[in-house]
């Protein structure tokens, strides 16, 4: 845990340069706009600890799988969002000295991520080896409005000398991924050119044996220069190397003059433009950007962020650290996914690092969807669902590779295109609960939005294919006289290849039941009947009546491991053979994923993240409060929360049980996970998908928001540590602002349409623009 | 399955060139002498399918582990016996044409591995593109007597032209491993030189981050040339490239003249000589070899093999294929391990291929030891045990990496130095039964040889450390009120991470019991008492009385999964949840390791190799015949025998149950596994360790040999398909020759000392040189 980031309600502030934490700060200060993004790297040369990272959404490289011993069904490659052209690079020379903070005396250093207006700013005074002193101020952003463009303003003021400043703004495609499986570089150069103050670099992903799509990314820049705010002419010398192009310019300056470089960049990919048009398109795009100019672009950026915050801000009074934490989480989620493109999704690290390959995990459905449902237009959440529908054919092929048939679909654990990329059998083949999360997301979306048309148009295709998977994945145990599910890995990845994981079995049975009920519903729907259960995807055939009967038989006869003595469902068969310790017994051994061998972890009772409790969270209506409490009390003490996805589920359950203190204790772990580098891994990038869990902790946890029968309800409490909190959620066309105060809740309908909500057990009807006050009810700890 | 190898009692014969099977033939025709070996590659250039392989025993490279997602405790490198200097290479040019059988018409091709005398011979007539015809005859061997030397005779006769023959005999160190994890080459050149007809090449293994021992291997050659048997002078031109040196010589020959090249090679490594002396030592060694000359070396070779066959031959009458098969197995075992060096062991592929890295597996103890016990001086088997004792400290460190302490030892799954190299957690951390096999080998050795001094000197050290591992690896199940063992992989690797694998639990309890009984025995031994249970290895402290009591408690309370209805021990907890099919149900799906995904394999009931039955084989005395039969009948029908180590155990059990036909059916799978490429993988190398299983199938299976209470016994039957079989075994200083005929067994004591053996239930005493006839008893199938 590190606490060098300064608390501030709207900014992430590094005060004084913490070179030893630079890779962490780079992660935290990442910028993105859903279409591209990059880590908070320095523009100028830095020979200290740094992880250069620039990413273009959806542009991936199929990196050949690295595996010890191959097994049938393993994926051949891991598709990873690759480190792309570094367009932030600006080499700086002061007379004959290179500016490199690793070799200067640095004073007055500040690096600030301004979340309110969406930019990264940095200033410092550097004393070079020669004694020359300069002040530097740099500011950049990835435009939300022009989402394939970015701009940098880089200003230098010599403080104690007259001399020559050399800027070499680069397009640098000679980059590599630190996580490259075989140490390869992934790009080849297609074209480069440079003119006066302009440059163009087009790269293509290397061809491979896997014959996946090749991507071209064209990056173009234009610069202008000012001295003391006045544009000046300059000579531009082209610097060209393999996959690199720069415009070098020299400026003679006097002490206290400020030389300012503006660097406008556009970054277009063949995902959005025909490859042969990229050159022409970048020129048009670049011209538009340059014509707008830096100040207008920055103003647009501030406006775009203001309108985003108007929908999703959470205001916490009385706790600046918590305020900063929640805004940081919301900011990063918004930077990562905008819902404009159904081919994109939310990588666990977003645009903040390489780890996990920038690919799609079940995190999206299980953790991120609720955030986008409540804070954005329903079309945004719908895009996340359509993404999976588009990949249904690949999911069917994934299942076929494992020996399933008849259109059964197994969605991948990790993917860019729908093809499985994860190559550990215990995850790839066994952590199949992800398939259930994808079905659950459809349920969650329809429940929240009321948009039943989605089911007919897309959802049922997916549900039927998933149901077919489960029906083939279980087998009848003659010994138990029940359906069992062997060889699975639950959400608790500290167990592998277990039999009858409660969560997976329960979720599978639910999927079958939900699919069955939707098929019945659709059959009674005339429009659907006329199309004779013809599904969208030609590969998904209508289930036969025998199939439906078989599914029902599984629903009625699914085995769930249960301990009659404790009256709790067991995480898996044999769980009680373990030595049942609690986290308190192993205080000095944590985190166990760093201190213990995998062998020891696997055999222990310790739980990485909610597993049985994940099921109770998803299906809380199926369990009464005393049952929830029994399970929570059995499993939570064994849970080490070594996944960033773990605490939020526990916050929500603890809140549901009226355990305010426990809920808050768990919340603290998740809210500043990256800002305080709680897991000692933020240098790899931020935990983007778990940030949605933090949001859920507040909204579903503290505020107890639920949607049932088309109505939204709240059961709020105020953590003792806070003075109040206020949040906004959208529900079926109405935007609500909810302020939770010590003694009352103020709920305001900020839209025009009337809405009826529940607060505790009260029904509250709010006309457009109206607000009401409801007294806070004391929580009753269970 | 392929059947192109010609049946012959003493030779492996390829008649006509089978280019498509060349890598298989290369494996089959491998030569070795325990110290070095190589595949049956062509000497001359061959641009067709080939896997060049030359190996030096004990010389390894630590190849950086290739793994998808790292976990604590994983080994950092895989130590592999690396492909070393190719000293067989002789480039041949006929005038301006390169001899390359991929680009010639080939006639009269024969490649013969002569097992009786231990050499490889090849002859053919090649018609080159120009129409020139030559006859070639090549013969080579790795000397058993001069076990760091080898010799080649390569003769060419032009048949229809006069012309120039150019020989370029090479020392070629520019080789690589096909299984290199990152495509690297593993050698660097230290020195090379060439003189008239002589060359020297010294290579060193590349330095790595792992800082393991670097090995130097010095290879030297000398050539001489004859025309029509008469030595001739020649000019030798040096050819030098990176890691390559050759002596090129040109000979003018007339049609029907025979030009013969002799190439003498020595291959010394820093394992046996100080690196700085290698150059000088090779010169001395080479001179000795050259002075002996090719014919004497070949004669010595024939004599050495004759004396080997005198100890271990099995003669089968009435079945040439079976005769060839068993001799091939014995020949390869003898080529691979000679017991001269306690630092060496038996790689699963010996010197016949790269696969499995040439490292040591539990195969040595579980399968190979009985062969060497019965066919060699006891010192040979003892060396195999001492090998593990020498690695005890590493085994303790392996266990420490996983969190064990107090001197608990976990021997590695795969190793060169004692350090674990296998990097799949489900094997590395879980296939821990190997530890038991190492203890069992001590028991087996002492039982066979009666050499109790071994226990005191070495064995008890190992047993105590292994016992400590088991005592820590089990845990008390409050639920079962027994000791359980969670998260293991049994010999059946088609199951991973199971709980309470019967074999492992049983073996662990046995290890504890055997260690306890030896400790009691040693304490009553005065010599041992005086040394106050001071063990050989300083890291193994004497067990305390609390420890001993704890071990006894585990022995008395070990849980073994059992099905009361079927009265069989279950392979693991939950086994009965599987769909219990038989191999007959999936005939078209085999081999499942090629046709099924790993997911499907894991969830199925199908068994790769004996697992419960491995336990019943090791501990047959603990089970009555009806129990053996019940287990055999339950498990054998589910066994796919997709490990080469599987059939032999089933032969022995079937024989024990009097099921001659079943025993023979299983035997057929193992006896010609490589000769007929049964598993379609002989091209990777031969299954050396399973060859000992084939030997066991005959001796422990058909002949029913056992050792109990210091006495050897036989319970032979003759397979209906054979007329007779005769084998030799040594037992406590006496050599027996046993001939099993249709109606009687003739047993002869070929030594001087008197011995009493049992044949069926008869006690038979044989004075030195005496033989006796015992009538065959009918087997009673159970």
CSV table of C-alpha atoms in Angstrom, one decimal, chain B residues 129-349:
chain,number,residue,atom,x,y,z
B,129,UNK,CA,20.6,-37.1,-61.4
B,130,UNK,CA,23.6,-37.4,-63.8
B,131,UNK,CA,23.0,-41.1,-64.1
B,132,UNK,CA,26.1,-42.0,-62.1
B,133,UNK,CA,25.6,-45.0,-60.0
B,134,UNK,CA,27.3,-45.7,-56.7
B,135,UNK,CA,27.0,-48.4,-54.1
B,136,UNK,CA,27.4,-47.2,-50.5
B,137,UNK,CA,28.0,-49.3,-47.4
B,138,UNK,CA,28.2,-47.6,-44.0
B,139,UNK,CA,28.7,-49.1,-40.6
B,140,UNK,CA,29.0,-47.4,-37.2
B,141,UNK,CA,28.9,-48.1,-33.5
B,142,UNK,CA,29.3,-46.4,-30.1
B,143,UNK,CA,31.8,-48.4,-28.3
B,144,UNK,CA,30.7,-50.1,-25.1
B,145,UNK,CA,34.4,-50.7,-24.1
B,146,UNK,CA,35.7,-47.3,-25.0
B,147,UNK,CA,32.6,-45.6,-24.0
B,148,UNK,CA,33.5,-42.1,-25.0
B,149,UNK,CA,34.4,-43.2,-28.5
B,150,UNK,CA,32.7,-44.2,-31.7
B,151,UNK,CA,33.7,-45.2,-35.2
B,152,UNK,CA,32.3,-45.1,-38.7
B,153,UNK,CA,33.2,-46.9,-41.8
B,154,UNK,CA,31.8,-45.4,-44.9
B,155,UNK,CA,32.5,-47.0,-48.3
B,156,UNK,CA,31.5,-45.9,-51.8
B,157,UNK,CA,31.9,-47.9,-55.0
B,158,UNK,CA,31.2,-46.1,-58.3
B,159,UNK,CA,29.5,-48.6,-60.5
B,160,UNK,CA,29.3,-47.0,-63.9
B,161,UNK,CA,31.9,-44.2,-64.0
B,162,UNK,CA,35.3,-43.0,-63.1
B,163,UNK,CA,35.4,-39.8,-61.1
B,164,UNK,CA,36.1,-37.9,-58.0
B,165,UNK,CA,34.6,-38.6,-54.7
B,166,UNK,CA,34.7,-35.8,-52.1
B,167,UNK,CA,34.2,-36.7,-48.5
B,168,UNK,CA,33.7,-34.0,-45.9
B,169,UNK,CA,33.6,-35.6,-42.5
B,170,UNK,CA,32.3,-33.0,-40.1
B,171,UNK,CA,32.1,-32.2,-36.4
B,172,UNK,CA,29.0,-30.1,-36.6
B,173,UNK,CA,28.0,-28.2,-33.5
B,174,UNK,CA,25.6,-25.9,-35.2
B,175,UNK,CA,22.7,-27.9,-34.1
B,176,UNK,CA,19.5,-27.1,-32.2
B,177,UNK,CA,16.9,-28.8,-30.2
B,178,UNK,CA,13.5,-29.1,-31.9
B,179,UNK,CA,11.9,-28.7,-28.5
B,180,UNK,CA,13.8,-25.5,-27.6
B,181,UNK,CA,11.3,-23.4,-25.7
B,182,UNK,CA,12.2,-20.1,-27.3
B,183,UNK,CA,13.8,-21.3,-30.5
B,184,UNK,CA,17.3,-20.6,-29.2
B,185,UNK,CA,20.5,-22.6,-29.9
B,186,UNK,CA,22.1,-23.8,-26.8
B,187,UNK,CA,25.8,-24.0,-27.6
B,188,UNK,CA,28.7,-21.5,-27.9
B,189,UNK,CA,32.0,-22.4,-29.6
B,190,UNK,CA,35.1,-22.5,-27.3
B,191,UNK,CA,37.7,-23.8,-29.7
B,192,UNK,CA,38.1,-25.5,-33.1
B,193,UNK,CA,41.0,-26.7,-35.1
B,194,UNK,CA,41.8,-29.0,-37.9
B,195,UNK,CA,45.0,-30.6,-39.2
B,196,UNK,CA,45.6,-33.2,-41.8
B,197,UNK,CA,42.7,-35.6,-41.4
B,198,UNK,CA,42.1,-34.5,-37.8
B,199,UNK,CA,39.7,-32.0,-36.3
B,200,UNK,CA,38.7,-30.8,-32.9
B,201,UNK,CA,35.6,-28.9,-31.8
B,202,UNK,CA,34.9,-27.8,-28.2
B,203,UNK,CA,31.5,-26.4,-27.4
B,204,UNK,CA,30.1,-25.0,-24.2
B,205,UNK,CA,26.5,-24.7,-23.1
B,206,UNK,CA,25.3,-21.1,-23.2
B,207,UNK,CA,25.3,-19.2,-20.0
B,208,UNK,CA,21.9,-18.4,-18.6
B,209,UNK,CA,20.2,-16.4,-15.9
B,210,UNK,CA,19.8,-19.7,-14.0
B,211,UNK,CA,23.5,-20.1,-13.3
B,212,UNK,CA,23.5,-23.8,-13.5
B,213,UNK,CA,26.7,-25.7,-14.3
B,214,UNK,CA,28.1,-25.0,-17.8
B,215,UNK,CA,29.3,-28.0,-19.7
B,216,UNK,CA,32.1,-28.2,-22.2
B,217,UNK,CA,32.0,-31.0,-24.7
B,218,UNK,CA,35.1,-31.7,-26.8
B,219,UNK,CA,34.7,-33.8,-29.9
B,220,UNK,CA,37.7,-34.9,-31.9
B,221,UNK,CA,38.0,-37.0,-35.0
B,222,UNK,CA,40.6,-38.6,-37.1
B,223,UNK,CA,40.1,-40.1,-40.5
B,224,UNK,CA,41.8,-42.5,-42.7
B,225,UNK,CA,41.1,-43.6,-46.2
B,226,UNK,CA,41.5,-46.7,-48.3
B,227,UNK,CA,40.9,-47.6,-51.9
B,228,UNK,CA,40.0,-51.3,-52.4
B,229,UNK,CA,41.2,-51.9,-48.8
B,230,UNK,CA,44.6,-50.3,-49.3
B,231,UNK,CA,45.4,-47.2,-47.2
B,232,UNK,CA,46.0,-44.2,-49.4
B,233,UNK,CA,47.4,-40.8,-48.8
B,234,UNK,CA,45.1,-37.9,-49.1
B,235,UNK,CA,45.0,-34.1,-49.0
B,236,UNK,CA,42.8,-32.7,-46.4
B,237,UNK,CA,41.3,-29.2,-46.7
B,238,UNK,CA,39.9,-27.6,-43.6
B,239,UNK,CA,36.4,-26.3,-43.7
B,240,UNK,CA,35.6,-24.0,-40.8
B,241,UNK,CA,32.3,-22.3,-40.0
B,242,UNK,CA,30.8,-21.1,-36.8
B,243,UNK,CA,30.7,-24.3,-34.6
B,244,UNK,CA,31.6,-26.4,-37.5
B,245,UNK,CA,34.8,-28.0,-38.7
B,246,UNK,CA,35.4,-30.6,-41.4
B,247,UNK,CA,38.3,-32.2,-43.3
B,248,UNK,CA,37.4,-32.2,-47.0
B,249,UNK,CA,39.3,-34.8,-49.1
B,250,UNK,CA,39.0,-35.7,-52.7
B,251,UNK,CA,39.7,-39.2,-54.1
B,252,UNK,CA,39.9,-40.1,-57.7
B,253,UNK,CA,38.4,-43.5,-58.3
B,254,UNK,CA,37.6,-45.8,-61.1
B,255,UNK,CA,34.4,-47.7,-61.7
B,256,UNK,CA,34.1,-50.6,-59.2
B,257,UNK,CA,36.9,-49.3,-57.0
B,258,UNK,CA,35.8,-49.0,-53.4
B,259,UNK,CA,36.8,-45.8,-51.5
B,260,UNK,CA,36.5,-46.3,-47.8
B,261,UNK,CA,36.6,-43.6,-45.1
B,262,UNK,CA,37.1,-44.5,-41.5
B,263,UNK,CA,36.1,-41.8,-39.0
B,264,UNK,CA,37.2,-42.3,-35.4
B,265,UNK,CA,35.5,-40.0,-32.9
B,266,UNK,CA,35.9,-39.2,-29.2
B,267,UNK,CA,33.5,-37.2,-27.2
B,268,UNK,CA,34.6,-36.0,-23.8
B,269,UNK,CA,32.7,-33.8,-21.5
B,270,UNK,CA,33.5,-31.6,-18.5
B,271,UNK,CA,31.3,-33.9,-16.5
B,272,UNK,CA,34.3,-36.3,-16.5
B,273,UNK,CA,37.4,-34.1,-17.2
B,274,UNK,CA,38.5,-30.7,-16.0
B,275,UNK,CA,37.5,-28.4,-18.8
B,276,UNK,CA,41.1,-27.1,-19.4
B,277,UNK,CA,42.3,-30.7,-19.9
B,278,UNK,CA,39.7,-31.6,-22.5
B,279,UNK,CA,41.9,-30.8,-25.5
B,280,UNK,CA,44.8,-32.9,-24.3
B,281,UNK,CA,42.6,-35.7,-23.1
B,282,UNK,CA,40.8,-36.0,-26.4
B,283,UNK,CA,44.1,-36.3,-28.2
B,284,UNK,CA,45.3,-39.1,-26.0
B,285,UNK,CA,42.0,-40.9,-26.2
B,286,UNK,CA,41.8,-40.5,-29.9
B,287,UNK,CA,45.2,-41.8,-30.4
B,288,UNK,CA,44.4,-45.0,-28.4
B,289,UNK,CA,41.3,-45.5,-30.5
B,290,UNK,CA,43.0,-45.0,-33.8
B,291,UNK,CA,45.8,-47.3,-32.8
B,292,UNK,CA,43.3,-50.1,-32.0
B,293,UNK,CA,41.8,-49.6,-35.4
B,294,UNK,CA,38.3,-50.1,-36.7
B,295,UNK,CA,38.3,-53.9,-36.8
B,296,UNK,CA,39.6,-54.4,-33.3
B,297,UNK,CA,37.1,-51.8,-31.9
B,298,UNK,CA,34.3,-53.7,-33.7
B,299,UNK,CA,35.5,-57.0,-32.4
B,300,UNK,CA,35.6,-55.6,-28.8
B,301,UNK,CA,32.1,-54.3,-29.4
B,302,UNK,CA,30.8,-57.7,-30.4
B,303,UNK,CA,32.4,-59.3,-27.4
B,304,UNK,CA,31.0,-56.8,-25.0
B,305,UNK,CA,27.5,-57.3,-26.4
B,306,UNK,CA,27.9,-61.1,-26.2
B,307,UNK,CA,28.7,-60.9,-22.5
B,308,UNK,CA,25.7,-58.6,-22.0
B,309,UNK,CA,23.4,-61.0,-23.8
B,310,UNK,CA,24.7,-63.9,-21.7
B,311,UNK,CA,23.1,-62.2,-18.7
B,312,UNK,CA,19.9,-60.8,-20.0
B,313,UNK,CA,18.8,-62.5,-23.2
B,314,UNK,CA,15.3,-63.8,-23.5
B,315,UNK,CA,14.9,-66.4,-26.2
B,316,UNK,CA,11.4,-66.9,-27.6
B,317,UNK,CA,10.7,-69.8,-29.9
B,318,UNK,CA,7.9,-69.9,-32.4
B,319,UNK,CA,7.4,-66.2,-32.7
B,320,UNK,CA,10.0,-64.2,-34.5
B,321,UNK,CA,8.1,-60.9,-34.0
B,322,UNK,CA,8.0,-61.4,-30.3
B,323,UNK,CA,11.7,-62.5,-30.2
B,324,UNK,CA,12.7,-59.3,-32.1
B,325,UNK,CA,10.5,-57.2,-29.8
B,326,UNK,CA,11.9,-58.4,-26.6
B,327,UNK,CA,15.5,-58.3,-27.7
B,328,UNK,CA,15.0,-54.7,-29.0
B,329,UNK,CA,13.7,-53.7,-25.6
B,330,UNK,CA,16.6,-55.3,-23.8
B,331,UNK,CA,19.1,-53.9,-26.3
B,332,UNK,CA,17.9,-50.3,-25.9
B,333,UNK,CA,17.8,-50.5,-22.1
B,334,UNK,CA,21.4,-51.8,-22.1
B,335,UNK,CA,22.5,-49.0,-24.5
B,336,UNK,CA,20.9,-46.4,-22.2
B,337,UNK,CA,22.1,-47.2,-18.7
B,338,UNK,CA,25.2,-49.1,-17.7
B,339,UNK,CA,25.3,-48.2,-14.0
B,340,UNK,CA,28.9,-46.9,-14.2
B,341,UNK,CA,28.1,-43.4,-13.1
B,342,UNK,CA,25.9,-42.5,-10.1
B,343,UNK,CA,25.2,-39.1,-11.7
B,344,UNK,CA,23.4,-40.6,-14.6
B,345,UNK,CA,19.9,-42.0,-15.0
B,346,UNK,CA,17.4,-43.2,-17.6
B,347,UNK,CA,15.6,-40.6,-19.6
B,348,UNK,CA,12.2,-41.8,-21.0
B,349,UNK,CA,13.7,-41.5,-24.5
